[in-house]
Coordinates of C-alpha atoms in Angstrom, one line a residue:
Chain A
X11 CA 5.3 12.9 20.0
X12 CA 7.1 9.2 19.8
X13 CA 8.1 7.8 16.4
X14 CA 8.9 4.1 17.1
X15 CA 11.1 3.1 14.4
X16 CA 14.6 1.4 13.3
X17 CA 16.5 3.7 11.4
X18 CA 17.0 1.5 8.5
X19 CA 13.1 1.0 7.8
X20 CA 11.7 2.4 4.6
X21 CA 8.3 3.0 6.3
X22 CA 9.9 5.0 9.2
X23 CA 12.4 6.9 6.9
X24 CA 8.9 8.4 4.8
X25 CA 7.5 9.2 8.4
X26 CA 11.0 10.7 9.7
X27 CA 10.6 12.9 6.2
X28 CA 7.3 14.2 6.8
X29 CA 7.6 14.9 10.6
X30 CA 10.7 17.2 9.1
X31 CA 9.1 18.6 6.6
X32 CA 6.3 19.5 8.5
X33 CA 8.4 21.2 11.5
X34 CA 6.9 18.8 13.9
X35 CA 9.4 17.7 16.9
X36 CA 9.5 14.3 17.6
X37 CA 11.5 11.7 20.1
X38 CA 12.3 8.4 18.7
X39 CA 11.9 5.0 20.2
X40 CA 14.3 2.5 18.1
X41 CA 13.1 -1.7 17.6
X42 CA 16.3 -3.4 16.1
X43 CA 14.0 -5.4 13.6
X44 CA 17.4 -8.0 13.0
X45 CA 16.7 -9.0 16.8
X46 CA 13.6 -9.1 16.9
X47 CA 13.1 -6.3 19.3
X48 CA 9.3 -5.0 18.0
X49 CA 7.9 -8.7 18.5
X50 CA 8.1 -7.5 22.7
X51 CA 4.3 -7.7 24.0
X52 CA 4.3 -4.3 24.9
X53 CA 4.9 -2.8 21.4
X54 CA 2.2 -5.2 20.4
X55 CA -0.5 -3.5 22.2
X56 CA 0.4 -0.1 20.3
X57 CA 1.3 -2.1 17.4
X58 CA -0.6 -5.2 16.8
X59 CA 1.3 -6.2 13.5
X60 CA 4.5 -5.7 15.4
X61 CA 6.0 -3.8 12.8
X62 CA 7.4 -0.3 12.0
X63 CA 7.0 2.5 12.3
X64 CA 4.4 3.8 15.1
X65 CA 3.6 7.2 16.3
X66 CA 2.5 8.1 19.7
X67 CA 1.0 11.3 19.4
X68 CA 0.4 14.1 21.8
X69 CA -3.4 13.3 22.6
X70 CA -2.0 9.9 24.1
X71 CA -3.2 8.0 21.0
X72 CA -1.4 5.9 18.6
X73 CA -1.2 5.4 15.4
X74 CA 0.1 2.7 12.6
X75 CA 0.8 2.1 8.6
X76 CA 3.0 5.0 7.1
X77 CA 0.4 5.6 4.4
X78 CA -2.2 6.1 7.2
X79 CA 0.4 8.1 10.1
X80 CA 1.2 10.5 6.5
X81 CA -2.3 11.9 5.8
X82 CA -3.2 11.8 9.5
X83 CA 0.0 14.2 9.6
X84 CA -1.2 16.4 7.0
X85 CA -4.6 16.7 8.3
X86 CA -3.2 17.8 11.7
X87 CA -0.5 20.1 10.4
X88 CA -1.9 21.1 7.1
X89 CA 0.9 23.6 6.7
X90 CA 3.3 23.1 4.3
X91 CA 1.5 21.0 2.6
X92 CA 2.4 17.5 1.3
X93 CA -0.2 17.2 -0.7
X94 CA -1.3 19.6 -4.0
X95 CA -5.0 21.5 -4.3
X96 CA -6.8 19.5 -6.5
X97 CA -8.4 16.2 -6.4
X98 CA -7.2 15.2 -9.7
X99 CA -3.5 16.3 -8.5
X100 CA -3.8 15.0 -5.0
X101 CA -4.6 11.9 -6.8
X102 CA -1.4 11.6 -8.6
X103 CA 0.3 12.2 -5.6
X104 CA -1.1 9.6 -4.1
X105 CA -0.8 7.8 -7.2
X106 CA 3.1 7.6 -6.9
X107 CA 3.1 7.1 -3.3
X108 CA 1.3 3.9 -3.7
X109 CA 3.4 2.6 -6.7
X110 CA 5.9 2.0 -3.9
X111 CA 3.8 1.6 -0.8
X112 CA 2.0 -1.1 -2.3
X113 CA 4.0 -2.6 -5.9
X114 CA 7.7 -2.4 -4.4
X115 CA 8.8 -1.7 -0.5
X116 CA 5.8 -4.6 0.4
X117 CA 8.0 -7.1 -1.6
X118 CA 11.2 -5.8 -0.4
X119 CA 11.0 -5.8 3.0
X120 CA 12.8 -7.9 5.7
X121 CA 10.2 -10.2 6.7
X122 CA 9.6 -11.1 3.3
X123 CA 13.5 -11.4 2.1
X124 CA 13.5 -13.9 5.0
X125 CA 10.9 -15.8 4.4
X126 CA 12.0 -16.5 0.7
X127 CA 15.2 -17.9 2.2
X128 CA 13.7 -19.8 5.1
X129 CA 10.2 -21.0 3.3
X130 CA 11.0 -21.5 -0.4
X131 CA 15.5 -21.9 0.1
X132 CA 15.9 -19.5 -2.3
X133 CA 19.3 -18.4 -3.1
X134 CA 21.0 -14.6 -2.6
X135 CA 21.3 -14.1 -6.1
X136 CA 17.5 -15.1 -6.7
X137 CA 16.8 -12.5 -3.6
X138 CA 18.9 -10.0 -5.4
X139 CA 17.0 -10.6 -8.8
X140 CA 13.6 -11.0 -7.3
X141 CA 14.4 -7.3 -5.4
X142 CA 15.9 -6.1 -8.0
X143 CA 12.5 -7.0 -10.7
X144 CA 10.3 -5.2 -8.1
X145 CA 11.9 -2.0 -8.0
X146 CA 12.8 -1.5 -11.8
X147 CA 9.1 -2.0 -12.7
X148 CA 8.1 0.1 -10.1
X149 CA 10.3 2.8 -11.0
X150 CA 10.2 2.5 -14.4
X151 CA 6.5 3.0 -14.8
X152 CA 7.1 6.1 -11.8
X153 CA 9.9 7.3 -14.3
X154 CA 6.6 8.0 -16.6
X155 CA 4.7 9.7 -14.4
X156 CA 7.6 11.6 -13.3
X157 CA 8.1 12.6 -17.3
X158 CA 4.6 13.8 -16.7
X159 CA 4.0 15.7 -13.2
X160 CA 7.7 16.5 -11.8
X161 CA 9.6 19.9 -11.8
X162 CA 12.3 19.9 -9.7
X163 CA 10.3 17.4 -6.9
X164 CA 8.0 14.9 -7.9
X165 CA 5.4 16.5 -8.7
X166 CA 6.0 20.2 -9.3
X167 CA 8.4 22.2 -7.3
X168 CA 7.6 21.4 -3.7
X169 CA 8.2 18.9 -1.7
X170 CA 4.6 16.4 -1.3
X171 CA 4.4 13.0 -0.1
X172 CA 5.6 11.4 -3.1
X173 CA 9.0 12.6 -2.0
X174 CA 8.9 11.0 1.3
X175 CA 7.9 7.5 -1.0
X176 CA 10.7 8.4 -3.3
X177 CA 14.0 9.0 -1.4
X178 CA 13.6 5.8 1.0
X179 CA 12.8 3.8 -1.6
X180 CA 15.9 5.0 -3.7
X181 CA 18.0 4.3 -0.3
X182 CA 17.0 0.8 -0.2
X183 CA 17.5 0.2 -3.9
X184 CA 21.5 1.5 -3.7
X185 CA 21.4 -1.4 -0.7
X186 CA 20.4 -3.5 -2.9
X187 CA 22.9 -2.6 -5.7
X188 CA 19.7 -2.1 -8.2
X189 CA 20.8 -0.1 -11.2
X190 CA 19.5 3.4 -11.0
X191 CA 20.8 4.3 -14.9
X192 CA 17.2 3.9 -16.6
X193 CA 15.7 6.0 -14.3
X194 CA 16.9 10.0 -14.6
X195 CA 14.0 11.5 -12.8
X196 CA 13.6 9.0 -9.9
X197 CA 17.6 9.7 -9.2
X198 CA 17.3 14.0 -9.9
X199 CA 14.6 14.0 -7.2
X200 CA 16.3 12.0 -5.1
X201 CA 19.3 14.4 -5.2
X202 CA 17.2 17.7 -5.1
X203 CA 15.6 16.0 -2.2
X204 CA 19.2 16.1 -0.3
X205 CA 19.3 19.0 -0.3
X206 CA 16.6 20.1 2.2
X207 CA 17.3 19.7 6.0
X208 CA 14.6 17.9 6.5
X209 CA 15.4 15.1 4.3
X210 CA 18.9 15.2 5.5
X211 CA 18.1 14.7 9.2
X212 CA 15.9 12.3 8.5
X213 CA 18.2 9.7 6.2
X214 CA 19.3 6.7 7.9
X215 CA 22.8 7.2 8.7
X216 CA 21.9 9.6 10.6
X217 CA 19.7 8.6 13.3
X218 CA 20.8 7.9 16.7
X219 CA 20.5 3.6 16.2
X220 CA 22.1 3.6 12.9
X221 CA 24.8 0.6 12.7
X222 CA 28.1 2.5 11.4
X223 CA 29.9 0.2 11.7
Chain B
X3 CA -17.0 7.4 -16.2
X4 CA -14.6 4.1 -17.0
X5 CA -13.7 1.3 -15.0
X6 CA -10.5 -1.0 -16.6
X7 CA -10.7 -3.8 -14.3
X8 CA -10.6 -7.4 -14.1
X9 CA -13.8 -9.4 -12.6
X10 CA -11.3 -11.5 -10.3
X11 CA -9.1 -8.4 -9.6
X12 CA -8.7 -7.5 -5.4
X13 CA -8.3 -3.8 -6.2
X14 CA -11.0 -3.6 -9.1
X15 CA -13.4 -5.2 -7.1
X16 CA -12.4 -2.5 -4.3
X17 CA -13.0 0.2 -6.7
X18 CA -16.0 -1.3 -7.3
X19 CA -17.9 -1.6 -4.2
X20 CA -16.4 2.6 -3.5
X21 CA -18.2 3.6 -6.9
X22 CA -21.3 1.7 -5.7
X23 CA -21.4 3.1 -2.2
X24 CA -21.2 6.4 -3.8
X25 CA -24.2 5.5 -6.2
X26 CA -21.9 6.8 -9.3
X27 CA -22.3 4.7 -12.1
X28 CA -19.4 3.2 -14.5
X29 CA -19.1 1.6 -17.3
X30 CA -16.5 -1.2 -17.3
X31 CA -13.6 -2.2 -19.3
X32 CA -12.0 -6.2 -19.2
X33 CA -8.4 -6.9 -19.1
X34 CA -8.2 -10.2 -18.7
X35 CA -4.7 -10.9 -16.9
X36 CA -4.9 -14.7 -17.6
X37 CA -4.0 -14.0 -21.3
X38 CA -1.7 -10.4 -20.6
X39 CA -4.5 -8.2 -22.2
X40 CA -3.6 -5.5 -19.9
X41 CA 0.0 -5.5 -21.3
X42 CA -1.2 -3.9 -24.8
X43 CA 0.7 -0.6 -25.9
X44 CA -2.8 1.4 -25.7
X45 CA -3.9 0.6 -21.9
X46 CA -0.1 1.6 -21.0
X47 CA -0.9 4.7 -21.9
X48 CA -3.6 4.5 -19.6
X49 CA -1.9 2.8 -16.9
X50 CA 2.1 2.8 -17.3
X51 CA 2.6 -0.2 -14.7
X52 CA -0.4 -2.1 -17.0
X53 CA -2.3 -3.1 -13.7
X54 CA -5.5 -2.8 -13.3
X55 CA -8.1 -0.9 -11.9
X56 CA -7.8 1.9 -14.1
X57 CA -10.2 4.9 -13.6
X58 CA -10.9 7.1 -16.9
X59 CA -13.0 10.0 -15.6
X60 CA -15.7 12.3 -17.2
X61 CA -13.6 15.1 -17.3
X62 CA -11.1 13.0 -19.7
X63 CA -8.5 12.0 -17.1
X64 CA -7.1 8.6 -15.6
X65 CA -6.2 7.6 -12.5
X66 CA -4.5 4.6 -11.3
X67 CA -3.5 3.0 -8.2
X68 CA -6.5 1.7 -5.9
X69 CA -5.6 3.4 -3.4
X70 CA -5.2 7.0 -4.8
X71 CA -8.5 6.1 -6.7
X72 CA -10.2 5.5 -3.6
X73 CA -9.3 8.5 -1.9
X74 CA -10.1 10.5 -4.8
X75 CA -14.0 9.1 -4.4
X76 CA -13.8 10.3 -1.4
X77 CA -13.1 13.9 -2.4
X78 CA -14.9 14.4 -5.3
X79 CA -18.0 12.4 -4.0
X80 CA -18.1 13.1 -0.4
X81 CA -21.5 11.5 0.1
X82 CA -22.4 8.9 2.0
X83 CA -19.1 9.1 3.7
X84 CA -16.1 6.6 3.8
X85 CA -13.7 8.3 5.6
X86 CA -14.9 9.5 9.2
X87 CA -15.1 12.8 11.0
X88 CA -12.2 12.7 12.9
X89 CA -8.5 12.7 11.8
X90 CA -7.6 9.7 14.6
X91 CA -11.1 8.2 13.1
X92 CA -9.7 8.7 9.3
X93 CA -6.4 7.4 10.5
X94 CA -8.0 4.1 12.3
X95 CA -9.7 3.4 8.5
X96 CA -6.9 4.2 6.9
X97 CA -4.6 1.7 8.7
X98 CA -7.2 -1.0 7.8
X99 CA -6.6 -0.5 4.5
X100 CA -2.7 -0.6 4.4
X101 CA -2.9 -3.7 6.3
X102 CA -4.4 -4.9 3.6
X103 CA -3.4 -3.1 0.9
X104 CA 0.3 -2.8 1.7
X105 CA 0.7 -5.9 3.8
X106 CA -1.3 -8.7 2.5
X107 CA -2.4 -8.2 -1.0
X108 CA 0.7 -6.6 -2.7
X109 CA 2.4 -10.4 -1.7
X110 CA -0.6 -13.0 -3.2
X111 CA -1.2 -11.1 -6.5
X112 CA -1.1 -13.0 -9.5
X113 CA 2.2 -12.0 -11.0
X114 CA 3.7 -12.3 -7.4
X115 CA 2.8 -15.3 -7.8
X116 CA 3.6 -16.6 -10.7
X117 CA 7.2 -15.2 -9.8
X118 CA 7.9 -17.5 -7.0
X119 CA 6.6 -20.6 -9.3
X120 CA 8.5 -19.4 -12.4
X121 CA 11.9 -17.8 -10.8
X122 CA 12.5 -19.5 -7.4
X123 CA 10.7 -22.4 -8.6
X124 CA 8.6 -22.7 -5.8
X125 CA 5.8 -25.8 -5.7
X126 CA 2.1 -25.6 -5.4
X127 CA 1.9 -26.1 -1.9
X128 CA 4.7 -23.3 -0.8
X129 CA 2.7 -21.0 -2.9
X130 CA 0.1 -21.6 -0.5
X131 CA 1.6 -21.7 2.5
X132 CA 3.2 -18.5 2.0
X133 CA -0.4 -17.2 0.5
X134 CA -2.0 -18.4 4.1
X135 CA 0.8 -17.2 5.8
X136 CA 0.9 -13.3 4.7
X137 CA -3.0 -13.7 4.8
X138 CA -3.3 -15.4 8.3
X139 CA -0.9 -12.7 9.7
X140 CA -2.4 -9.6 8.4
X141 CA -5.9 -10.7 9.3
X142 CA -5.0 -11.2 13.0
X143 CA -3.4 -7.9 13.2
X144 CA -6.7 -6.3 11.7
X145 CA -8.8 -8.4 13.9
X146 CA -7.8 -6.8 17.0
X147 CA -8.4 -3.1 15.6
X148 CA -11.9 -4.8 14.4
X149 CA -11.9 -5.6 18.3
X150 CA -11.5 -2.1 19.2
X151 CA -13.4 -0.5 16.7
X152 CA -15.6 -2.5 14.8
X153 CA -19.5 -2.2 15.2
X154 CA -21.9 -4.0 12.2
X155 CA -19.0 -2.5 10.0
X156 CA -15.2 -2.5 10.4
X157 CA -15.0 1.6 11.4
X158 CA -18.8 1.4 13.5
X159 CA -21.6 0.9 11.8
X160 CA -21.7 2.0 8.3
X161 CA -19.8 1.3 5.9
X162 CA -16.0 2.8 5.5
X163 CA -13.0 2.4 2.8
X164 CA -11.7 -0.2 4.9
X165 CA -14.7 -2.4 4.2
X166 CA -14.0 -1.9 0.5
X167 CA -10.8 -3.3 1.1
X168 CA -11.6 -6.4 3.6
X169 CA -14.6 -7.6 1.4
X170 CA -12.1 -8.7 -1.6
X171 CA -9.7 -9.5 0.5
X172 CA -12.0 -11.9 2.7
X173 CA -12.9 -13.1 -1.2
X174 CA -9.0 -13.7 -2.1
X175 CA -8.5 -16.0 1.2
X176 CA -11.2 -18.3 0.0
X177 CA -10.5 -19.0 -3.1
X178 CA -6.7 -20.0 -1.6
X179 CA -8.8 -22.1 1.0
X180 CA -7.2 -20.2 4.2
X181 CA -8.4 -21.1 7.3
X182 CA -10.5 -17.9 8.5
X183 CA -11.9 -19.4 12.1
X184 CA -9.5 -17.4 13.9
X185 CA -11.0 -14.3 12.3
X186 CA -14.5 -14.2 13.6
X187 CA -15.0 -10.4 13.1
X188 CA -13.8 -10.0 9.4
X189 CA -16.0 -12.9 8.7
X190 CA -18.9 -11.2 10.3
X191 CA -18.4 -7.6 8.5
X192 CA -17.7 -9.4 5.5
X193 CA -21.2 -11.2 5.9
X194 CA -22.7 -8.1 6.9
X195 CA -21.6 -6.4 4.0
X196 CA -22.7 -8.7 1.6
X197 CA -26.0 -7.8 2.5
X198 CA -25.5 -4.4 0.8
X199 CA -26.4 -3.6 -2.8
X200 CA -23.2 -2.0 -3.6
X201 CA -21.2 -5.1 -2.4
X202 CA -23.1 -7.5 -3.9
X203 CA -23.2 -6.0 -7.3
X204 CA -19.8 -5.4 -7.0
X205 CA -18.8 -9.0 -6.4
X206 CA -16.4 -10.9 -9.0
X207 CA -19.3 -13.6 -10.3
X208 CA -21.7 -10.1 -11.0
X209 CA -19.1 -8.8 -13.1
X210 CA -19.5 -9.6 -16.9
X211 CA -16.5 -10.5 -17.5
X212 CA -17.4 -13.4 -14.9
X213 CA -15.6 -17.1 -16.1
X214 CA -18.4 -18.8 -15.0
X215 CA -17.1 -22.1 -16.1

């Protein structure tokens, strides 16, 4: 299997997670998104948005969109699972996965940092403020869920796919200097999440295209 | 069951044309975001992030988040069908979706919107150039999977979860006048389903909380 990634993208960091958690080998394939390396016309045919990340799979196939490569994964390898028994839990889940998938990282992203430079001239503080309103009201309405459904993981004492949401999403908010204080749970899970290898192999810093410089 | 939506609302009117497919029927709740109705101290309860949809089921729980929502349809009401057979199949849908529910709506909803007017002081017209723009590009990224695996519906020929997702979004692009000619196969599906009871009563001028005016 090929992940095609950049080490520093949220949406490859969740995959990265999952292919860990799940025990699944996986080569990578690295895009350096500051030089435009995924707009080639090859990547385009197995990713016609151009972005990351992608997965080539074993059957030859490929596949696109982190919310979509994450429950493909966990219908392939059902085992452990990343997602809870019932509907109503699954749902929650899901639930906190899409606060960021769709209400934060979507706003957050490079294209769109850029574009509120370029199109509307906006200034880095008024990047760092706009970044910095997504995430707290993200997390602080994920901070009541968590009061809610977490144990020592998101939602009970496992790892799910609300985990793999989580920890990138924390990543890029330290990047972004975005006070962490108001939310205790968001910050416990992220540091419980440490802990497990495949969490740890799959942070940015430690990927083979990671800039350490 | 209990629908908190919003007549003009992408992801309400997603949930809506899911619960009709399904042939479950709802009752439905107004939050009219124009005048911040949804930011009341009760519906937080309901919905911490004070978004809508909300979904209060008959078994006395709520669920938020379109996406989780949808998925959780799916489950509990397994017939007709919007997911397919297949996990590649599931996973083709399911990328339609996050194209548009992680790549082009999360960035032209109304309190996006009202952001770049009221914090980076952006004008009418770069609103909707970057509207067009996030639109325009996720569009012709879901066009060519509509190439490869479209029939009379987005997924083959009956309807999937990524129909209940294009239809509003095809609505949303209208109403901020973007040019859809180079999109000839998200037109058609949306005209196709249109034709469908369960899109049509689940339009925005069907709903009762319709402005009309």
């Amino acid at each position: 299997m090929i992940l095609h990634g950049y080490w520093r993208s949220s949406a490859s960091y969740r995959v990265r997670i999952a292919l860990g958690l799940k025990g699944v080998s996986f080569e990578q394939v690295t895009h350096d998104l500051r030089t435009s390396a995924h707009k080639s016309a090859d990547y385009g045919f197995i990713n016609p948005q151009h972005l990351v990340p992608a997965l080539e799979t074993d059957d030859g196939t490929s596949l696109i969109q982190s919310p979509a490569i994450l429950e493909w994964l966990e219908e392939r390898y059902p085992s452990p699972p990343l997602l809870p028994e019932t509907s109503y839990d699954r749902a929650i889940v899901r639930t906190m996965a899409a606060m960021i998938g769709c209400d934060i990282h979507p706003l957050n992203n490079l294209r769109v940092l850029a574009s509120l430079k370029t199109d509307l001239h906006a200034q880095q503080h008024q990047v760092d403020a706009w970044t910095a309103r997504w995430i707290s009201e993200g997390f602080s309405a994920l901070e009541t869920l968590l009061e809610r459904h977490s144990g020592e993981f998101a939602f009970g004492n496992a790892p799910t796919l609300a985990d793999c949401y989580i920890v990138p999403q924390v990543y890029s908010a330290r990047r972004f200097n975005v006070d962490l204080s108001p939310f205790p749970l968001v910050q416990k899970i992220d540091g419980t999440a440490a802990l497990l290898p495949a969490f740890a192999a799959a942070h940015p810093m430690a990927q083979p295209d990671a800039d350490k410089s």
